[in-house]
Amino acid sequence: MKKIIIFGASGTIGRHVTRELEREKHTVVKVGRKSGDFTANLEEPATLDALYAKVGKFDAVVSTAGEVAFAPLANLTGADWARSFRSKLMGQIELVTRAVPFVSDGGSFTLISGITGDAPILGGVAATTVNRALEGFVRAAACELPRGIRINIISPGLLEDSAAKYEGYFPGFVPVSGALVAQTYKRSIFGIETGQIYRV
Ligand SMILES: NC(=O)c1ccc[n+]([C@@H]2O[C@H](COP(=O)([O-])OP(=O)(O)OC[C@H]3O[C@@H](n4cnc5c(N)ncnc54)[C@H](OP(=O)(O)O)[C@@H]3O)[C@@H](O)[C@H]2O)c1
């Protein structure tokens, strides 16, 4: 039985991961901006400090949250780039660095990137940039985290549940099931590997 914080628990991916962890009777602390057991905003690091202070000790932090702008390169504004960095990139970096004092020895972090990190799509240049940066962060942070704490990142393909929402953005991509993505989170949380990019 582990105590696991999940950012984005109410989301498309978060719901699959939460269901799987609760089915195994872990204590799941659900977090979102507006939803969950606790609220915190990845774009406001002070809210992360407040969250961790309230939750106390835990074994794992899982992220299925963070937003990026989708638009062709020519249409992306400085504000779009800044928001993408602040939310998905810095939000996930901050949720790791600020949690380290509270995570158990041998605990873990599991972040999220996405297939655009490997396969650029029209309108996905900010997503590709942020996902690659996150994967670099995970590889390097794994080498420095103390007390046997591990860190990995999940890079899912387009989810079956999201195929309609992203209609036209991913031509020829085969959608993946939420159940498979949730199993991959379990590999990261309960396995022994660190610094890994799990492509689903
Ligand atoms: N869906 C896909 O096909 C797919 C594929 C590959 C990668 N991804 C990546 O996976 C991540 C999640 O995607 P999704 O489709 O599951 O998203 P989603 O359905 O929109 O859900 C997002 C979740 O994250 C929370 N959230 C969003 N911004 C937040 C913030 N600033 N602070 C705290 N919580 C925040 C939301 O909670 P509140 O509404 O309460 O804030 C919600 O629970 C994204 O980074 C996306 O790029 C998705």
mmCIF file of N, CA, C and O in Angstrom, residues 12-13 70 114-116 121 155-178 181 200:
data_model
loop_
_atom_site.group_PDB
_atom_site.id
_atom_site.type_symbol
_atom_site.label_atom_id
_atom_site.label_comp_id
_atom_site.label_asym_id
_atom_site.label_seq_id
_atom_site.Cartn_x
_atom_site.Cartn_y
_atom_site.Cartn_z
ATOM 1 N N THR A 12 -8.290 13.033 -18.782
ATOM 2 C CA THR A 12 -8.462 11.852 -19.643
ATOM 3 C C THR A 12 -7.490 10.737 -19.231
ATOM 4 O O THR A 12 -7.890 9.593 -19.022
ATOM 5 N N ILE A 13 -6.217 11.077 -19.097
ATOM 6 C CA ILE A 13 -5.221 10.072 -18.698
ATOM 7 C C ILE A 13 -5.304 9.837 -17.194
ATOM 8 O O ILE A 13 -5.247 8.701 -16.719
ATOM 9 N N PHE A 70 -1.381 24.627 -28.870
ATOM 10 C CA PHE A 70 -1.386 23.957 -30.180
ATOM 11 C C PHE A 70 -1.716 24.987 -31.251
ATOM 12 O O PHE A 70 -2.824 25.536 -31.279
ATOM 13 N N GLY A 114 4.825 13.022 -24.259
ATOM 14 C CA GLY A 114 3.858 12.699 -25.309
ATOM 15 C C GLY A 114 4.550 12.435 -26.629
ATOM 16 O O GLY A 114 5.717 12.812 -26.828
ATOM 17 N N ILE A 115 3.821 11.807 -27.527
ATOM 18 C CA ILE A 115 4.398 11.316 -28.793
ATOM 19 C C ILE A 115 4.954 12.434 -29.662
ATOM 20 O O ILE A 115 5.857 12.215 -30.469
ATOM 21 N N THR A 116 4.457 13.678 -29.480
ATOM 22 C CA THR A 116 4.991 14.772 -30.305
ATOM 23 C C THR A 116 6.467 15.025 -29.987
ATOM 24 O O THR A 116 7.149 15.680 -30.771
ATOM 25 N N ILE A 121 4.080 17.173 -35.338
ATOM 26 C CA ILE A 121 2.841 17.296 -36.112
ATOM 27 C C ILE A 121 2.586 18.778 -36.352
ATOM 28 O O ILE A 121 3.085 19.623 -35.596
ATOM 29 N N SER A 155 5.579 8.696 -22.204
ATOM 30 C CA SER A 155 5.308 9.386 -23.464
ATOM 31 C C SER A 155 4.218 8.613 -24.215
ATOM 32 O O SER A 155 4.517 7.703 -24.994
ATOM 33 N N PRO A 156 2.939 8.968 -23.968
ATOM 34 C CA PRO A 156 1.873 8.216 -24.642
ATOM 35 C C PRO A 156 1.662 8.698 -26.065
ATOM 36 O O PRO A 156 1.895 9.880 -26.376
ATOM 37 N N GLY A 157 1.147 7.795 -26.899
ATOM 38 C CA GLY A 157 0.588 8.206 -28.174
ATOM 39 C C GLY A 157 -0.756 8.874 -27.937
ATOM 40 O O GLY A 157 -1.203 9.027 -26.788
ATOM 41 N N LEU A 158 -1.410 9.266 -29.024
ATOM 42 C CA LEU A 158 -2.758 9.824 -28.920
ATOM 43 C C LEU A 158 -3.669 8.776 -28.271
ATOM 44 O O LEU A 158 -3.702 7.624 -28.692
ATOM 45 N N LEU A 159 -4.386 9.183 -27.221
ATOM 46 C CA LEU A 159 -5.278 8.237 -26.560
ATOM 47 C C LEU A 159 -6.537 7.993 -27.382
ATOM 48 O O LEU A 159 -7.037 8.914 -28.033
ATOM 49 N N GLU A 160 -7.046 6.774 -27.308
ATOM 50 C CA GLU A 160 -8.329 6.477 -27.970
ATOM 51 C C GLU A 160 -9.387 7.482 -27.525
ATOM 52 O O GLU A 160 -10.161 7.990 -28.320
ATOM 53 N N ASP A 161 -9.397 7.793 -26.227
ATOM 54 C CA ASP A 161 -10.417 8.706 -25.673
ATOM 55 C C ASP A 161 -10.290 10.122 -26.239
ATOM 56 O O ASP A 161 -11.224 10.909 -26.131
ATOM 57 N N SER A 162 -9.105 10.479 -26.754
ATOM 58 C CA SER A 162 -8.870 11.853 -27.208
ATOM 59 C C SER A 162 -8.886 11.976 -28.727
ATOM 60 O O SER A 162 -8.653 13.065 -29.262
ATOM 61 N N ALA A 163 -9.126 10.858 -29.409
ATOM 62 C CA ALA A 163 -9.020 10.852 -30.876
ATOM 63 C C ALA A 163 -9.971 11.881 -31.500
ATOM 64 O O ALA A 163 -9.598 12.586 -32.449
ATOM 65 N N ALA A 164 -11.177 12.004 -30.974
ATOM 66 C CA ALA A 164 -12.141 12.945 -31.553
ATOM 67 C C ALA A 164 -11.698 14.388 -31.295
ATOM 68 O O ALA A 164 -11.765 15.242 -32.191
ATOM 69 N N LYS A 165 -11.207 14.652 -30.087
ATOM 70 C CA LYS A 165 -10.785 16.016 -29.721
ATOM 71 C C LYS A 165 -9.654 16.515 -30.631
ATOM 72 O O LYS A 165 -9.603 17.696 -30.988
ATOM 73 N N TYR A 166 -8.728 15.609 -30.997
ATOM 74 C CA TYR A 166 -7.568 16.007 -31.810
ATOM 75 C C TYR A 166 -7.734 15.591 -33.275
ATOM 76 O O TYR A 166 -6.737 15.419 -33.987
ATOM 77 N N GLU A 167 -8.977 15.419 -33.694
ATOM 78 C CA GLU A 167 -9.298 15.024 -35.082
ATOM 79 C C GLU A 167 -8.496 15.874 -36.081
ATOM 80 O O GLU A 167 -8.511 17.112 -36.006
ATOM 81 N N GLY A 168 -7.757 15.224 -36.963
ATOM 82 C CA GLY A 168 -7.025 15.936 -38.012
ATOM 83 C C GLY A 168 -5.585 16.278 -37.643
ATOM 84 O O GLY A 168 -4.757 16.514 -38.509
ATOM 85 N N TYR A 169 -5.278 16.285 -36.328
ATOM 86 C CA TYR A 169 -3.912 16.646 -35.907
ATOM 87 C C TYR A 169 -2.932 15.476 -36.071
ATOM 88 O O TYR A 169 -1.734 15.690 -36.207
ATOM 89 N N PHE A 170 -3.430 14.231 -35.968
ATOM 90 C CA PHE A 170 -2.537 13.063 -35.928
ATOM 91 C C PHE A 170 -2.874 12.092 -37.065
ATOM 92 O O PHE A 170 -3.258 10.942 -36.814
ATOM 93 N N PRO A 171 -2.685 12.516 -38.320
ATOM 94 C CA PRO A 171 -3.074 11.641 -39.435
ATOM 95 C C PRO A 171 -2.224 10.371 -39.468
ATOM 96 O O PRO A 171 -0.991 10.437 -39.443
ATOM 97 N N GLY A 172 -2.900 9.225 -39.478
ATOM 98 C CA GLY A 172 -2.189 7.953 -39.583
ATOM 99 C C GLY A 172 -1.630 7.428 -38.279
ATOM 100 O O GLY A 172 -1.033 6.350 -38.252
ATOM 101 N N PHE A 173 -1.784 8.156 -37.187
ATOM 102 C CA PHE A 173 -1.311 7.672 -35.889
ATOM 103 C C PHE A 173 -2.350 6.697 -35.327
ATOM 104 O O PHE A 173 -3.543 6.972 -35.394
ATOM 105 N N VAL A 174 -1.880 5.601 -34.763
ATOM 106 C CA VAL A 174 -2.803 4.620 -34.192
ATOM 107 C C VAL A 174 -3.015 4.946 -32.719
ATOM 108 O O VAL A 174 -2.053 4.937 -31.932
ATOM 109 N N PRO A 175 -4.232 5.270 -32.301
ATOM 110 C CA PRO A 175 -4.466 5.629 -30.897
ATOM 111 C C PRO A 175 -4.185 4.472 -29.943
ATOM 112 O O PRO A 175 -4.283 3.307 -30.314
ATOM 113 N N VAL A 176 -3.825 4.823 -28.708
ATOM 114 C CA VAL A 176 -3.510 3.807 -27.694
ATOM 115 C C VAL A 176 -4.588 3.835 -26.612
ATOM 116 O O VAL A 176 -5.244 4.854 -26.384
ATOM 117 N N SER A 177 -4.730 2.724 -25.923
ATOM 118 C CA SER A 177 -5.780 2.645 -24.909
ATOM 119 C C SER A 177 -5.308 3.265 -23.593
ATOM 120 O O SER A 177 -4.132 3.185 -23.227
ATOM 121 N N GLY A 178 -6.261 3.872 -22.890
ATOM 122 C CA GLY A 178 -5.956 4.435 -21.580
ATOM 123 C C GLY A 178 -5.497 3.362 -20.603
ATOM 124 O O GLY A 178 -4.661 3.617 -19.735
ATOM 125 N N VAL A 181 -1.807 2.824 -21.032
ATOM 126 C CA VAL A 181 -1.049 3.943 -20.457
ATOM 127 C C VAL A 181 -1.010 3.813 -18.934
ATOM 128 O O VAL A 181 0.035 4.003 -18.305
ATOM 129 N N VAL A 200 4.531 4.735 -24.997
ATOM 130 C CA VAL A 200 3.363 3.831 -25.072
ATOM 131 C C VAL A 200 2.666 4.042 -26.401
ATOM 132 O O VAL A 200 2.125 5.101 -26.641
#
